[in-house]
C-alpha cells in the first residue's frame, strides 16, 4: 500500500519505475500485490520484466501466483517465457509448497505446454519444479515422434528430473 500510495493514479511514469526498483530491492512479501498490479495494468514490457525479476526473489506462494498469471494472460511471448523461467527457478525451491495455489500454477504450466513457442520453457519448469502430475503429458511428448526433437528431448530430461515410477518406465522404453 505504501508503494502504491506514492504513485497516485498514473501507472506508466518514472515514479512507478522507481517503486518497482524499490520492491526489487526489498524482496518483501508485502510488495507482491503492488507488483501484481503493475503486471496487470502497465503497458511497459521492461517494467513488467523488472516486476517478474522482483517476484523471483520473494519466497511466497502469492508471488508464484502473480508469475503464473503472466503465462495465463494475454501478452507477448518473451514475457511469458521469462515467467516460465522464473517458475523453473523457484518451483523446486522457494515455491515448492504452494498449497491452495497449486492449481493456479498448474494452469499456467499447462497453458505453456499448449503454446508451441513456450513448450520447451514449460517443460523445463515442470521438470525443475518436480511437478509429477505432468508425468502423463511429458510421457506423451517424449513418445510422440511427430513433435519437434527439442520438445521431445526436453520432456525426456524433465522425466528424468521427476524420478516418478512411470517416468522411469518411459525413459527405459525410449532407450530400448
PDB file of C-alpha atoms in Angstrom:
ATOM      1  CA  UNK A   1       0.000   0.000   0.000  1.00  0.00           C
ATOM      2  CA  UNK A   2       2.839   2.348   0.818  1.00  0.00           C
ATOM      3  CA  UNK A   3       4.396   1.929  -2.628  1.00  0.00           C
ATOM      4  CA  UNK A   4       1.048   2.325  -4.383  1.00  0.00           C
ATOM      5  CA  UNK A   5       0.326   5.410  -2.282  1.00  0.00           C
ATOM      6  CA  UNK A   6       3.499   7.077  -3.522  1.00  0.00           C
ATOM      7  CA  UNK A   7       2.420   6.779  -7.114  1.00  0.00           C
ATOM      8  CA  UNK A   8      -1.017   8.284  -7.327  1.00  0.00           C
ATOM      9  CA  UNK A   9      -3.385   7.318 -10.127  1.00  0.00           C
ATOM     10  CA  UNK A  10      -0.940   7.187 -13.055  1.00  0.00           C
ATOM     11  CA  UNK A  11       0.773   3.931 -13.858  1.00  0.00           C
ATOM     12  CA  UNK A  12       3.476   4.365 -16.504  1.00  0.00           C
ATOM     13  CA  UNK A  13       5.747   7.013 -15.096  1.00  0.00           C
ATOM     14  CA  UNK A  14       9.217   7.423 -13.580  1.00  0.00           C
ATOM     15  CA  UNK A  15       7.811   7.128 -10.055  1.00  0.00           C
ATOM     16  CA  UNK A  16       6.376   3.749 -10.957  1.00  0.00           C
ATOM     17  CA  UNK A  17       9.722   2.539 -12.269  1.00  0.00           C
ATOM     18  CA  UNK A  18      11.388   3.766  -9.073  1.00  0.00           C
ATOM     19  CA  UNK A  19       8.777   1.990  -6.933  1.00  0.00           C
ATOM     20  CA  UNK A  20       9.322  -1.271  -8.841  1.00  0.00           C
ATOM     21  CA  UNK A  21      13.065  -0.915  -8.279  1.00  0.00           C
ATOM     22  CA  UNK A  22      12.417  -0.387  -4.571  1.00  0.00           C
ATOM     23  CA  UNK A  23      10.226  -3.506  -4.490  1.00  0.00           C
ATOM     24  CA  UNK A  24      13.024  -5.407  -6.208  1.00  0.00           C
ATOM     25  CA  UNK A  25      15.477  -4.214  -3.543  1.00  0.00           C
ATOM     26  CA  UNK A  26      13.157  -5.040  -0.632  1.00  0.00           C
ATOM     27  CA  UNK A  27      12.275  -8.629  -1.616  1.00  0.00           C
ATOM     28  CA  UNK A  28       9.336  -8.355   0.783  1.00  0.00           C
ATOM     29  CA  UNK A  29       6.081 -10.334   0.560  1.00  0.00           C
ATOM     30  CA  UNK A  30       4.230  -7.067   1.193  1.00  0.00           C
ATOM     31  CA  UNK A  31       5.365  -5.921  -2.277  1.00  0.00           C
ATOM     32  CA  UNK A  32       3.569  -8.764  -4.104  1.00  0.00           C
ATOM     33  CA  UNK A  33       0.175  -7.026  -4.506  1.00  0.00           C
ATOM     34  CA  UNK A  34       1.864  -3.900  -5.850  1.00  0.00           C
ATOM     35  CA  UNK A  35       3.990  -5.884  -8.317  1.00  0.00           C
ATOM     36  CA  UNK A  36       0.929  -7.851  -9.396  1.00  0.00           C
ATOM     37  CA  UNK A  37      -0.972  -4.636 -10.065  1.00  0.00           C
ATOM     38  CA  UNK A  38       1.873  -3.295 -12.171  1.00  0.00           C
ATOM     39  CA  UNK A  39       1.982  -6.557 -14.128  1.00  0.00           C
ATOM     40  CA  UNK A  40      -1.715  -6.371 -14.868  1.00  0.00           C
ATOM     41  CA  UNK A  41      -2.004  -2.652 -15.643  1.00  0.00           C
ATOM     42  CA  UNK A  42       1.265  -1.459 -17.150  1.00  0.00           C
ATOM     43  CA  UNK A  43       1.868  -1.421 -20.904  1.00  0.00           C
ATOM     44  CA  UNK A  44       5.640  -1.173 -20.389  1.00  0.00           C
ATOM     45  CA  UNK A  45       7.252  -4.557 -21.064  1.00  0.00           C
ATOM     46  CA  UNK A  46      10.563  -3.521 -19.489  1.00  0.00           C
ATOM     47  CA  UNK A  47       8.730  -2.641 -16.297  1.00  0.00           C
ATOM     48  CA  UNK A  48       6.872  -5.950 -16.392  1.00  0.00           C
ATOM     49  CA  UNK A  49      10.195  -7.801 -16.791  1.00  0.00           C
ATOM     50  CA  UNK A  50      11.528  -5.995 -13.731  1.00  0.00           C
ATOM     51  CA  UNK A  51       8.399  -6.977 -11.788  1.00  0.00           C
ATOM     52  CA  UNK A  52       8.969 -10.621 -12.711  1.00  0.00           C
ATOM     53  CA  UNK A  53      12.584 -10.326 -11.581  1.00  0.00           C
ATOM     54  CA  UNK A  54      11.423  -8.816  -8.280  1.00  0.00           C
ATOM     55  CA  UNK A  55       8.828 -11.558  -7.740  1.00  0.00           C
ATOM     56  CA  UNK A  56      11.513 -14.175  -8.407  1.00  0.00           C
ATOM     57  CA  UNK A  57      13.140 -13.151  -5.127  1.00  0.00           C
ATOM     58  CA  UNK A  58      10.026 -13.248  -2.957  1.00  0.00           C
ATOM     59  CA  UNK A  59       9.548 -16.731  -1.440  1.00  0.00           C
ATOM     60  CA  UNK A  60       5.752 -16.770  -1.122  1.00  0.00           C
ATOM     61  CA  UNK A  61       3.004 -18.678  -2.948  1.00  0.00           C
ATOM     62  CA  UNK A  62       1.383 -15.349  -3.780  1.00  0.00           C
ATOM     63  CA  UNK A  63       4.474 -14.327  -5.754  1.00  0.00           C
ATOM     64  CA  UNK A  64       4.268 -17.605  -7.690  1.00  0.00           C
ATOM     65  CA  UNK A  65       0.615 -16.913  -8.499  1.00  0.00           C
ATOM     66  CA  UNK A  66       1.478 -13.489  -9.940  1.00  0.00           C
ATOM     67  CA  UNK A  67       4.193 -15.017 -12.109  1.00  0.00           C
ATOM     68  CA  UNK A  68       1.937 -17.843 -13.330  1.00  0.00           C
ATOM     69  CA  UNK A  69      -0.663 -15.217 -14.178  1.00  0.00           C
ATOM     70  CA  UNK A  70       1.676 -13.737 -16.764  1.00  0.00           C
ATOM     71  CA  UNK A  71       1.730 -17.091 -18.579  1.00  0.00           C
ATOM     72  CA  UNK A  72      -2.052 -17.432 -18.351  1.00  0.00           C
ATOM     73  CA  UNK A  73      -2.916 -13.913 -19.523  1.00  0.00           C
ATOM     74  CA  UNK A  74      -2.575 -12.403 -22.952  1.00  0.00           C
ATOM     75  CA  UNK A  75       0.705 -10.760 -23.689  1.00  0.00           C
ATOM     76  CA  UNK A  76       3.904 -11.194 -25.545  1.00  0.00           C
ATOM     77  CA  UNK A  77       5.808 -14.434 -25.745  1.00  0.00           C
ATOM     78  CA  UNK A  78       9.127 -13.144 -24.350  1.00  0.00           C
ATOM     79  CA  UNK A  79       7.376 -12.073 -21.117  1.00  0.00           C
ATOM     80  CA  UNK A  80       5.620 -15.426 -20.870  1.00  0.00           C
ATOM     81  CA  UNK A  81       8.929 -17.221 -21.465  1.00  0.00           C
ATOM     82  CA  UNK A  82      10.558 -15.150 -18.710  1.00  0.00           C
ATOM     83  CA  UNK A  83       7.677 -16.002 -16.376  1.00  0.00           C
ATOM     84  CA  UNK A  84       8.197 -19.711 -17.092  1.00  0.00           C
ATOM     85  CA  UNK A  85      11.928 -19.283 -16.422  1.00  0.00           C
ATOM     86  CA  UNK A  86      11.107 -17.649 -13.075  1.00  0.00           C
ATOM     87  CA  UNK A  87       8.793 -20.555 -12.256  1.00  0.00           C
ATOM     88  CA  UNK A  88      11.532 -23.022 -13.210  1.00  0.00           C
ATOM     89  CA  UNK A  89      13.951 -21.215 -10.914  1.00  0.00           C
ATOM     90  CA  UNK A  90      11.659 -21.299  -7.883  1.00  0.00           C
ATOM     91  CA  UNK A  91       9.255 -24.245  -8.141  1.00  0.00           C
ATOM     92  CA  UNK A  92      11.843 -26.704  -6.887  1.00  0.00           C
ATOM     93  CA  UNK A  93      12.878 -24.422  -4.040  1.00  0.00           C
ATOM     94  CA  UNK A  94      11.273 -21.320  -2.560  1.00  0.00           C
ATOM     95  CA  UNK A  95       7.906 -22.011  -4.194  1.00  0.00           C
ATOM     96  CA  UNK A  96       7.930 -25.768  -3.673  1.00  0.00           C
ATOM     97  CA  UNK A  97       4.957 -25.789  -1.298  1.00  0.00           C
ATOM     98  CA  UNK A  98       2.121 -23.789  -2.844  1.00  0.00           C
ATOM     99  CA  UNK A  99      -0.861 -25.260  -1.023  1.00  0.00           C
ATOM    100  CA  UNK A 100      -4.135 -23.840  -2.295  1.00  0.00           C
ATOM    101  CA  UNK A 101      -2.295 -22.008  -5.083  1.00  0.00           C
ATOM    102  CA  UNK A 102      -1.041 -25.176  -6.785  1.00  0.00           C
ATOM    103  CA  UNK A 103      -3.985 -25.243  -9.231  1.00  0.00           C
ATOM    104  CA  UNK A 104      -3.138 -21.739 -10.465  1.00  0.00           C
ATOM    105  CA  UNK A 105       0.469 -22.722 -11.081  1.00  0.00           C
ATOM    106  CA  UNK A 106      -0.580 -25.914 -12.857  1.00  0.00           C
ATOM    107  CA  UNK A 107      -2.928 -23.922 -15.104  1.00  0.00           C
ATOM    108  CA  UNK A 108      -0.060 -21.608 -16.097  1.00  0.00           C
ATOM    109  CA  UNK A 109       2.236 -24.556 -16.800  1.00  0.00           C
ATOM    110  CA  UNK A 110      -0.498 -26.293 -18.824  1.00  0.00           C
ATOM    111  CA  UNK A 111      -1.037 -23.204 -20.940  1.00  0.00           C
ATOM    112  CA  UNK A 112       2.712 -23.023 -21.521  1.00  0.00           C
ATOM    113  CA  UNK A 113       2.710 -26.633 -22.723  1.00  0.00           C
ATOM    114  CA  UNK A 114      -0.097 -25.857 -25.167  1.00  0.00           C
ATOM    115  CA  UNK A 115       1.733 -22.930 -26.769  1.00  0.00           C
ATOM    116  CA  UNK A 116       4.392 -24.282 -29.168  1.00  0.00           C
ATOM    117  CA  UNK A 117       6.716 -21.299 -28.638  1.00  0.00           C
ATOM    118  CA  UNK A 118       6.577 -21.854 -24.863  1.00  0.00           C
ATOM    119  CA  UNK A 119       6.519 -25.648 -24.695  1.00  0.00           C
ATOM    120  CA  UNK A 120      10.232 -26.112 -24.026  1.00  0.00           C
ATOM    121  CA  UNK A 121      10.221 -23.482 -21.254  1.00  0.00           C
ATOM    122  CA  UNK A 122       7.106 -25.025 -19.672  1.00  0.00           C
ATOM    123  CA  UNK A 123       8.665 -28.498 -19.784  1.00  0.00           C
ATOM    124  CA  UNK A 124      11.795 -27.141 -18.123  1.00  0.00           C
ATOM    125  CA  UNK A 125       9.723 -25.529 -15.347  1.00  0.00           C
ATOM    126  CA  UNK A 126       7.791 -28.770 -14.821  1.00  0.00           C
ATOM    127  CA  UNK A 127      10.987 -30.789 -14.515  1.00  0.00           C
ATOM    128  CA  UNK A 128      12.817 -28.324 -12.265  1.00  0.00           C
ATOM    129  CA  UNK A 129       9.698 -27.937 -10.147  1.00  0.00           C
ATOM    130  CA  UNK A 130       9.237 -31.703  -9.968  1.00  0.00           C
ATOM    131  CA  UNK A 131       5.554 -31.465 -10.858  1.00  0.00           C
ATOM    132  CA  UNK A 132       4.811 -35.193 -11.090  1.00  0.00           C
ATOM    133  CA  UNK A 133       1.187 -34.536 -12.054  1.00  0.00           C
ATOM    134  CA  UNK A 134       2.538 -33.661 -15.515  1.00  0.00           C
ATOM    135  CA  UNK A 135       4.149 -37.092 -15.985  1.00  0.00           C
ATOM    136  CA  UNK A 136       1.452 -38.295 -18.440  1.00  0.00           C
ATOM    137  CA  UNK A 137       1.804 -35.135 -20.555  1.00  0.00           C
ATOM    138  CA  UNK A 138       5.597 -35.434 -20.566  1.00  0.00           C
ATOM    139  CA  UNK A 139       5.353 -39.125 -21.471  1.00  0.00           C
ATOM    140  CA  UNK A 140       3.118 -38.217 -24.400  1.00  0.00           C
ATOM    141  CA  UNK A 141       5.514 -35.542 -25.632  1.00  0.00           C
ATOM    142  CA  UNK A 142       8.575 -37.783 -25.254  1.00  0.00           C
ATOM    143  CA  UNK A 143       6.929 -40.634 -27.158  1.00  0.00           C
ATOM    144  CA  UNK A 144       5.417 -38.527 -29.973  1.00  0.00           C
ATOM    145  CA  UNK A 145       7.749 -38.843 -32.950  1.00  0.00           C
ATOM    146  CA  UNK A 146       5.778 -36.165 -34.789  1.00  0.00           C
ATOM    147  CA  UNK A 147       6.858 -33.423 -32.375  1.00  0.00           C
ATOM    148  CA  UNK A 148       9.971 -31.285 -32.579  1.00  0.00           C
ATOM    149  CA  UNK A 149      13.092 -33.003 -31.287  1.00  0.00           C
ATOM    150  CA  UNK A 150      13.737 -30.056 -28.938  1.00  0.00           C
ATOM    151  CA  UNK A 151      10.452 -30.690 -27.135  1.00  0.00           C
ATOM    152  CA  UNK A 152      10.924 -34.453 -27.005  1.00  0.00           C
ATOM    153  CA  UNK A 153      14.442 -34.106 -25.559  1.00  0.00           C
ATOM    154  CA  UNK A 154      13.216 -31.540 -23.023  1.00  0.00           C
ATOM    155  CA  UNK A 155      10.430 -33.931 -21.999  1.00  0.00           C
ATOM    156  CA  UNK A 156      12.920 -36.764 -21.503  1.00  0.00           C
ATOM    157  CA  UNK A 157      15.102 -34.512 -19.340  1.00  0.00           C
ATOM    158  CA  UNK A 158      12.100 -33.421 -17.301  1.00  0.00           C
ATOM    159  CA  UNK A 159      11.004 -37.031 -16.837  1.00  0.00           C
ATOM    160  CA  UNK A 160      14.473 -37.770 -15.508  1.00  0.00           C
ATOM    161  CA  UNK A 161      14.152 -34.922 -13.026  1.00  0.00           C
ATOM    162  CA  UNK A 162      10.738 -36.141 -11.859  1.00  0.00           C
ATOM    163  CA  UNK A 163      12.045 -39.573 -10.860  1.00  0.00           C
ATOM    164  CA  UNK A 164       8.467 -40.872 -10.794  1.00  0.00           C
ATOM    165  CA  UNK A 165       7.994 -44.597 -11.405  1.00  0.00           C
ATOM    166  CA  UNK A 166       6.034 -44.037 -14.643  1.00  0.00           C
ATOM    167  CA  UNK A 167       8.620 -41.508 -15.805  1.00  0.00           C
ATOM    168  CA  UNK A 168      11.406 -44.031 -15.286  1.00  0.00           C
ATOM    169  CA  UNK A 169       9.436 -46.663 -17.221  1.00  0.00           C
ATOM    170  CA  UNK A 170       9.012 -44.285 -20.144  1.00  0.00           C
ATOM    171  CA  UNK A 171      12.701 -43.425 -20.141  1.00  0.00           C
ATOM    172  CA  UNK A 172      13.599 -47.123 -20.162  1.00  0.00           C
ATOM    173  CA  UNK A 173      11.166 -47.800 -23.016  1.00  0.00           C
ATOM    174  CA  UNK A 174      12.591 -44.929 -25.070  1.00  0.00           C
ATOM    175  CA  UNK A 175      16.133 -46.245 -24.662  1.00  0.00           C
ATOM    176  CA  UNK A 176      15.247 -49.833 -25.531  1.00  0.00           C
TER     177      UNK A 176
END
